[in-house]
Amino acid sequence: MRDTPAILLNTASIELWPARLARARSNRDARLLAQARRVLRRKSDGRFLAAELPDRLVPLLPHWDRQPGVNTALRALGRAAAAPARVRELPLEGLHTRLDRLGLDAGEYANRTGLALIAEPDWLAFAGFDRYRRPLWLHAEAARGWHRLQAAALKDNVVLEAVSGYRSHDYQLGIFDRKLARGLNLDQILNVNAAPGYSEHHSGRALDISAPGEPAAEESFEHTHAFAWLRTHAPAYGFVMSYPRDNPHGIVYEPWHWCFRASELDTAQA
Ligand SMILES: [Zn+2]
């Protein structure tokens, strides 16, 4: 079904992807996905739960219909005819419960880092593929901004590659669960990973950028032509480097991490 809009419809625990953008894990799944319109994807580990064929839903994982949040996802599937006109934010309530379970003192963490909880959008636009050929999902405004930024760079012979865009709360919680299971403690994980709910990537507006042949998310990116170009030109396209050296959040210097801020765009164009 080629006419499925290229958007990710978001619910608390499950995403709805156009089936054509889903990478099958087996020949059986590949055959089903080829006929499917959309696919239900579990956010915590990226596993596909079921495929939506024209007349029915086909399981891709046993007991898929007993997953938490499946009813919400099925309701979203029912009203998923076209891209919604505007982007809304999903509620944050469920996240608080999960942070408590993790043992994270959200108030203390927010005070210490100056970071705020960031809601996920209820849908995301397909913004092309990242350097690993995975679909790059961004907030609709950030997707437009990214295309303009990438095209402008290319005119100056600078190739920008997307490494990572939207990441869900569940994805970030999944990282924490796996590391805790490996025996790391919460503080050790927080030294490297933003607490679930506090990453700008949840908004779909943040983008990790690299250049061909450059490693992903390394400080050495600051010595590239791509970075020099971004420093000069990115603000005019609404992109701001969120974590410069010695930023007040205590987050390590991230020259690769840029966030689309519509307000910045207004300032640049004023
Ligand atoms: Zn980032």
mmCIF file of C-alpha atoms and ligand atoms in Angstrom:
data_model
loop_
_atom_site.group_PDB
_atom_site.id
_atom_site.type_symbol
_atom_site.label_atom_id
_atom_site.label_comp_id
_atom_site.label_asym_id
_atom_site.label_seq_id
_atom_site.Cartn_x
_atom_site.Cartn_y
_atom_site.Cartn_z
ATOM 1 C CA MET A 1 0.000 0.000 0.000
ATOM 2 C CA ARG A 2 1.996 2.938 -1.308
ATOM 3 C CA ASP A 3 -0.423 5.673 -0.298
ATOM 4 C CA THR A 4 0.132 5.462 3.464
ATOM 5 C CA PRO A 5 1.325 8.889 4.636
ATOM 6 C CA ALA A 6 5.005 8.925 5.580
ATOM 7 C CA ILE A 7 4.381 9.685 9.233
ATOM 8 C CA LEU A 8 4.878 7.959 12.552
ATOM 9 C CA LEU A 9 1.697 8.005 14.621
ATOM 10 C CA ASN A 10 2.697 8.046 18.245
ATOM 11 C CA THR A 11 1.023 6.615 21.345
ATOM 12 C CA ALA A 12 2.447 6.099 24.842
ATOM 13 C CA SER A 13 3.885 2.606 24.316
ATOM 14 C CA ILE A 14 3.383 1.763 20.646
ATOM 15 C CA GLU A 15 4.197 3.576 17.399
ATOM 16 C CA LEU A 16 2.392 3.118 14.087
ATOM 17 C CA TRP A 17 4.810 3.107 11.154
ATOM 18 C CA PRO A 18 4.113 2.921 7.438
ATOM 19 C CA ALA A 19 4.905 -0.735 6.700
ATOM 20 C CA ARG A 20 7.130 0.204 3.757
ATOM 21 C CA LEU A 21 9.589 1.844 6.169
ATOM 22 C CA ALA A 22 9.741 -1.150 8.520
ATOM 23 C CA ARG A 23 12.703 -3.504 8.175
ATOM 24 C CA ALA A 24 11.589 -7.146 8.398
ATOM 25 C CA ARG A 25 13.382 -9.609 10.671
ATOM 26 C CA SER A 26 12.356 -12.738 8.737
ATOM 27 C CA ASN A 27 11.113 -13.791 5.285
ATOM 28 C CA ARG A 28 7.627 -14.294 6.672
ATOM 29 C CA ASP A 29 7.597 -10.785 8.114
ATOM 30 C CA ALA A 30 8.947 -9.390 4.831
ATOM 31 C CA ARG A 31 6.070 -10.991 2.882
ATOM 32 C CA LEU A 32 3.499 -9.633 5.317
ATOM 33 C CA LEU A 33 5.030 -6.161 5.430
ATOM 34 C CA ALA A 34 5.018 -6.003 1.610
ATOM 35 C CA GLN A 35 1.214 -6.257 1.683
ATOM 36 C CA ALA A 36 0.686 -4.228 4.824
ATOM 37 C CA ARG A 37 -0.326 -0.635 5.205
ATOM 38 C CA ARG A 38 0.968 0.051 8.680
ATOM 39 C CA VAL A 39 2.787 -1.807 11.385
ATOM 40 C CA LEU A 40 2.567 -1.566 15.188
ATOM 41 C CA ARG A 41 5.999 -1.142 16.748
ATOM 42 C CA ARG A 42 6.758 -1.563 20.456
ATOM 43 C CA LYS A 43 8.724 1.485 21.588
ATOM 44 C CA SER A 44 10.788 -0.102 24.359
ATOM 45 C CA ASP A 45 12.714 -2.438 22.043
ATOM 46 C CA GLY A 46 11.603 -1.599 18.490
ATOM 47 C CA ARG A 47 9.969 -5.010 17.928
ATOM 48 C CA PHE A 48 7.077 -5.130 15.457
ATOM 49 C CA LEU A 49 3.904 -6.439 17.047
ATOM 50 C CA ALA A 50 1.399 -6.706 14.206
ATOM 51 C CA ALA A 51 0.889 -5.683 10.584
ATOM 52 C CA GLU A 52 -2.244 -3.984 9.289
ATOM 53 C CA LEU A 53 -3.400 -5.721 6.091
ATOM 54 C CA PRO A 54 -6.346 -4.282 4.144
ATOM 55 C CA ASP A 55 -8.807 -6.611 5.901
ATOM 56 C CA ARG A 56 -7.170 -7.676 9.155
ATOM 57 C CA LEU A 57 -4.295 -7.394 11.613
ATOM 58 C CA VAL A 58 -1.651 -10.128 11.409
ATOM 59 C CA PRO A 59 0.519 -10.912 14.459
ATOM 60 C CA LEU A 60 4.271 -10.495 14.077
ATOM 61 C CA LEU A 61 4.948 -11.324 17.737
ATOM 62 C CA PRO A 62 3.028 -13.828 19.929
ATOM 63 C CA HIS A 63 0.576 -12.299 22.416
ATOM 64 C CA TRP A 64 0.948 -8.918 20.713
ATOM 65 C CA ASP A 65 -2.625 -8.058 21.635
ATOM 66 C CA ARG A 66 -1.815 -8.311 25.365
ATOM 67 C CA GLN A 67 0.846 -5.580 25.183
ATOM 68 C CA PRO A 68 0.386 -2.573 27.463
ATOM 69 C CA GLY A 69 -1.077 0.294 25.461
ATOM 70 C CA VAL A 70 -2.311 -1.843 22.589
ATOM 71 C CA ASN A 71 -5.889 -0.554 22.797
ATOM 72 C CA THR A 72 -4.709 3.045 22.552
ATOM 73 C CA ALA A 73 -2.601 2.098 19.540
ATOM 74 C CA LEU A 74 -5.557 0.367 17.860
ATOM 75 C CA ARG A 75 -7.735 3.443 18.395
ATOM 76 C CA ALA A 76 -5.028 5.583 16.785
ATOM 77 C CA LEU A 77 -4.918 3.128 13.880
ATOM 78 C CA GLY A 78 -8.650 3.597 13.416
ATOM 79 C CA ARG A 79 -8.340 7.343 12.831
ATOM 80 C CA ALA A 80 -5.045 7.265 10.926
ATOM 81 C CA ALA A 81 -6.231 8.193 7.451
ATOM 82 C CA ALA A 82 -3.978 11.213 6.851
ATOM 83 C CA ALA A 83 -1.331 13.365 8.479
ATOM 84 C CA PRO A 84 -2.991 15.416 11.238
ATOM 85 C CA ALA A 85 -3.013 19.165 10.625
ATOM 86 C CA ARG A 86 -1.145 20.122 13.761
ATOM 87 C CA VAL A 87 1.241 18.484 16.166
ATOM 88 C CA ARG A 88 0.031 17.916 19.729
ATOM 89 C CA GLU A 89 1.956 16.655 22.734
ATOM 90 C CA LEU A 90 1.285 13.300 24.385
ATOM 91 C CA PRO A 91 0.544 13.468 28.131
ATOM 92 C CA LEU A 92 3.456 12.967 30.550
ATOM 93 C CA GLU A 93 1.575 11.142 33.356
ATOM 94 C CA GLY A 94 2.739 7.626 32.548
ATOM 95 C CA LEU A 95 6.349 8.778 32.559
ATOM 96 C CA HIS A 96 6.271 9.877 36.223
ATOM 97 C CA THR A 97 5.231 6.381 37.320
ATOM 98 C CA ARG A 98 8.040 4.826 35.303
ATOM 99 C CA LEU A 99 10.659 7.271 36.671
ATOM 100 C CA ASP A 100 9.532 6.376 40.210
ATOM 101 C CA ARG A 101 9.941 2.696 39.424
ATOM 102 C CA LEU A 102 13.444 3.426 38.150
ATOM 103 C CA GLY A 103 14.250 5.047 41.510
ATOM 104 C CA LEU A 104 14.929 8.446 39.955
ATOM 105 C CA ASP A 105 14.114 11.477 42.090
ATOM 106 C CA ALA A 106 12.726 13.610 39.270
ATOM 107 C CA GLY A 107 12.610 16.825 41.327
ATOM 108 C CA GLU A 108 16.227 16.478 42.433
ATOM 109 C CA TYR A 109 17.362 15.608 38.903
ATOM 110 C CA ALA A 110 15.520 18.581 37.383
ATOM 111 C CA ASN A 111 17.001 20.943 39.998
ATOM 112 C CA ARG A 112 20.515 19.652 39.552
ATOM 113 C CA THR A 113 20.520 19.726 35.738
ATOM 114 C CA GLY A 114 18.098 22.551 34.989
ATOM 115 C CA LEU A 115 16.480 20.216 32.476
ATOM 116 C CA ALA A 116 12.712 19.981 32.080
ATOM 117 C CA LEU A 117 10.549 17.019 31.172
ATOM 118 C CA ILE A 118 9.945 16.935 27.439
ATOM 119 C CA ALA A 119 6.721 15.576 25.965
ATOM 120 C CA GLU A 120 6.643 13.438 22.834
ATOM 121 C CA PRO A 121 4.675 14.730 19.836
ATOM 122 C CA ASP A 122 1.593 12.734 18.782
ATOM 123 C CA TRP A 123 3.038 12.297 15.290
ATOM 124 C CA LEU A 124 6.360 12.708 13.529
ATOM 125 C CA ALA A 125 7.315 13.357 9.934
ATOM 126 C CA PHE A 126 9.571 11.089 7.905
ATOM 127 C CA ALA A 127 12.697 13.187 7.242
ATOM 128 C CA GLY A 128 14.600 10.762 5.023
ATOM 129 C CA PHE A 129 17.056 8.140 6.218
ATOM 130 C CA ASP A 130 19.882 8.501 8.698
ATOM 131 C CA ARG A 131 23.449 7.372 7.951
ATOM 132 C CA TYR A 132 22.526 3.825 9.029
ATOM 133 C CA ARG A 133 19.595 3.758 6.555
ATOM 134 C CA ARG A 134 17.085 3.858 9.375
ATOM 135 C CA PRO A 135 14.059 6.140 8.963
ATOM 136 C CA LEU A 136 14.761 9.539 10.489
ATOM 137 C CA TRP A 137 11.677 10.804 12.344
ATOM 138 C CA LEU A 138 11.412 14.467 13.297
ATOM 139 C CA HIS A 139 8.791 16.969 14.411
ATOM 140 C CA ALA A 140 7.218 18.281 11.196
ATOM 141 C CA GLU A 141 8.786 21.748 11.649
ATOM 142 C CA ALA A 142 12.223 20.303 12.394
ATOM 143 C CA ALA A 143 11.968 18.018 9.351
ATOM 144 C CA ARG A 144 11.403 21.045 7.081
ATOM 145 C CA GLY A 145 14.240 22.887 8.837
ATOM 146 C CA TRP A 146 16.595 19.922 8.444
ATOM 147 C CA HIS A 147 15.901 19.635 4.708
ATOM 148 C CA ARG A 148 16.577 23.331 4.219
ATOM 149 C CA LEU A 149 19.738 23.162 6.333
ATOM 150 C CA GLN A 150 21.060 20.094 4.512
ATOM 151 C CA ALA A 151 20.338 21.610 1.088
ATOM 152 C CA ALA A 152 22.012 24.911 1.995
ATOM 153 C CA ALA A 153 25.106 23.078 3.254
ATOM 154 C CA LEU A 154 25.274 21.039 0.058
ATOM 155 C CA LYS A 155 25.314 24.268 -1.988
ATOM 156 C CA ASP A 156 28.506 25.100 -0.085
ATOM 157 C CA ASN A 157 29.851 21.577 -0.768
ATOM 158 C CA VAL A 158 29.283 20.489 2.815
ATOM 159 C CA VAL A 159 27.585 17.122 3.324
ATOM 160 C CA LEU A 160 25.635 16.798 6.564
ATOM 161 C CA GLU A 161 24.501 13.379 7.753
ATOM 162 C CA ALA A 162 21.793 12.706 10.315
ATOM 163 C CA VAL A 163 22.866 10.242 12.971
ATOM 164 C CA SER A 164 19.808 10.310 15.204
ATOM 165 C CA GLY A 165 16.566 12.269 15.491
ATOM 166 C CA TYR A 166 13.461 11.459 17.500
ATOM 167 C CA ARG A 167 13.882 9.045 20.393
ATOM 168 C CA SER A 168 10.984 8.019 22.637
ATOM 169 C CA HIS A 169 10.742 7.955 26.435
ATOM 170 C CA ASP A 170 10.342 4.175 26.212
ATOM 171 C CA TYR A 171 13.493 3.848 24.132
ATOM 172 C CA GLN A 172 15.454 5.778 26.769
ATOM 173 C CA LEU A 173 13.824 3.749 29.581
ATOM 174 C CA GLY A 174 14.805 0.594 27.697
ATOM 175 C CA ILE A 175 18.473 1.704 27.750
ATOM 176 C CA PHE A 176 18.231 2.221 31.523
ATOM 177 C CA ASP A 177 16.519 -1.150 32.086
ATOM 178 C CA ARG A 178 19.175 -3.003 30.098
ATOM 179 C CA LYS A 179 22.070 -1.264 31.856
ATOM 180 C CA LEU A 180 20.521 -1.835 35.306
ATOM 181 C CA ALA A 181 20.093 -5.505 34.401
ATOM 182 C CA ARG A 182 23.822 -5.596 33.550
ATOM 183 C CA GLY A 183 24.610 -4.420 37.080
ATOM 184 C CA LEU A 184 25.262 -0.700 36.571
ATOM 185 C CA ASN A 185 23.695 1.647 39.096
ATOM 186 C CA LEU A 186 21.510 4.642 38.321
ATOM 187 C CA ASP A 187 24.231 7.266 38.908
ATOM 188 C CA GLN A 188 26.638 5.479 36.580
ATOM 189 C CA ILE A 189 24.031 5.456 33.822
ATOM 190 C CA LEU A 190 23.098 9.114 34.402
ATOM 191 C CA ASN A 191 26.732 10.069 33.815
ATOM 192 C CA VAL A 192 26.346 8.970 30.193
ATOM 193 C CA ASN A 193 22.617 9.046 29.389
ATOM 194 C CA ALA A 194 20.038 11.777 29.985
ATOM 195 C CA ALA A 195 17.277 10.553 32.296
ATOM 196 C CA PRO A 196 14.271 9.240 30.380
ATOM 197 C CA GLY A 197 11.940 12.152 29.670
ATOM 198 C CA TYR A 198 14.673 14.823 29.774
ATOM 199 C CA SER A 199 16.320 14.383 26.374
ATOM 200 C CA GLU A 200 15.638 16.973 23.677
ATOM 201 C CA HIS A 201 15.405 14.033 21.285
ATOM 202 C CA HIS A 202 11.979 13.194 22.776
ATOM 203 C CA SER A 203 10.542 16.348 21.185
ATOM 204 C CA GLY A 204 11.536 15.341 17.661
ATOM 205 C CA ARG A 205 13.328 18.692 17.367
ATOM 206 C CA ALA A 206 16.853 17.540 18.218
ATOM 207 C CA LEU A 207 19.202 16.074 15.674
ATOM 208 C CA ASP A 208 22.634 14.514 16.027
ATOM 209 C CA ILE A 209 24.626 15.526 12.966
ATOM 210 C CA SER A 210 27.826 14.151 11.512
ATOM 211 C CA ALA A 211 29.742 14.201 8.250
ATOM 212 C CA PRO A 212 30.735 11.306 5.958
ATOM 213 C CA GLY A 213 33.589 9.287 7.431
ATOM 214 C CA GLU A 214 33.315 11.003 10.810
ATOM 215 C CA PRO A 215 32.431 8.924 13.877
ATOM 216 C CA ALA A 216 29.027 9.584 15.409
ATOM 217 C CA ALA A 217 28.704 11.664 18.555
ATOM 218 C CA GLU A 218 32.412 12.346 19.081
ATOM 219 C CA GLU A 219 33.907 15.629 20.222
ATOM 220 C CA SER A 220 36.301 15.448 17.241
ATOM 221 C CA PHE A 221 33.341 16.606 15.117
ATOM 222 C CA GLU A 222 34.238 20.149 16.211
ATOM 223 C CA HIS A 223 37.307 20.034 13.930
ATOM 224 C CA THR A 224 35.328 19.272 10.752
ATOM 225 C CA HIS A 225 34.289 21.628 7.940
ATOM 226 C CA ALA A 226 30.746 20.497 8.587
ATOM 227 C CA PHE A 227 30.900 21.811 12.148
ATOM 228 C CA ALA A 228 32.472 25.110 11.081
ATOM 229 C CA TRP A 229 29.672 25.503 8.518
ATOM 230 C CA LEU A 230 27.019 24.722 11.147
ATOM 231 C CA ARG A 231 28.479 27.235 13.609
ATOM 232 C CA THR A 232 28.114 29.981 11.005
ATOM 233 C CA HIS A 233 24.896 29.031 9.236
ATOM 234 C CA ALA A 234 22.717 26.717 11.368
ATOM 235 C CA PRO A 235 21.073 29.498 13.445
ATOM 236 C CA ALA A 236 19.674 31.068 10.262
ATOM 237 C CA TYR A 237 17.830 27.771 9.706
ATOM 238 C CA GLY A 238 16.570 27.617 13.285
ATOM 239 C CA PHE A 239 19.151 25.141 14.617
ATOM 240 C CA VAL A 240 21.004 25.826 17.849
ATOM 241 C CA MET A 241 23.785 23.834 19.514
ATOM 242 C CA SER A 242 22.184 22.845 22.827
ATOM 243 C CA TYR A 243 25.227 21.728 24.821
ATOM 244 C CA PRO A 244 28.267 23.916 24.218
ATOM 245 C CA ARG A 245 31.323 23.591 26.463
ATOM 246 C CA ASP A 246 30.584 24.307 30.137
ATOM 247 C CA ASN A 247 26.840 24.434 29.613
ATOM 248 C CA PRO A 248 24.782 25.073 32.766
ATOM 249 C CA HIS A 249 23.149 21.603 32.609
ATOM 250 C CA GLY A 250 26.409 19.807 33.351
ATOM 251 C CA ILE A 251 26.009 17.850 30.119
ATOM 252 C CA VAL A 252 29.214 16.987 28.279
ATOM 253 C CA TYR A 253 30.112 19.160 25.275
ATOM 254 C CA GLU A 254 28.093 17.853 22.305
ATOM 255 C CA PRO A 255 29.137 19.659 19.099
ATOM 256 C CA TRP A 256 27.014 17.155 17.117
ATOM 257 C CA HIS A 257 23.713 17.869 18.881
ATOM 258 C CA TRP A 258 21.542 20.594 17.316
ATOM 259 C CA CYS A 259 17.991 21.499 18.194
ATOM 260 C CA PHE A 260 15.433 23.176 15.951
ATOM 261 C CA ARG A 261 13.827 26.169 17.640
ATOM 262 C CA ALA A 262 11.194 28.039 15.663
ATOM 263 C CA SER A 263 11.792 31.130 17.841
ATOM 264 C CA GLU A 264 15.421 31.194 16.712
ATOM 265 C CA LEU A 265 14.225 31.169 13.103
ATOM 266 C CA ASP A 266 12.016 34.213 13.725
ATOM 267 C CA THR A 267 14.964 36.080 15.223
ATOM 268 C CA ALA A 268 17.236 35.174 12.318
ATOM 269 C CA GLN A 269 14.666 36.313 9.750
ATOM 270 C CA ALA A 270 13.685 39.486 11.605
HETATM 271 ZN ZN ZN B 1 21.713 14.382 20.614
#
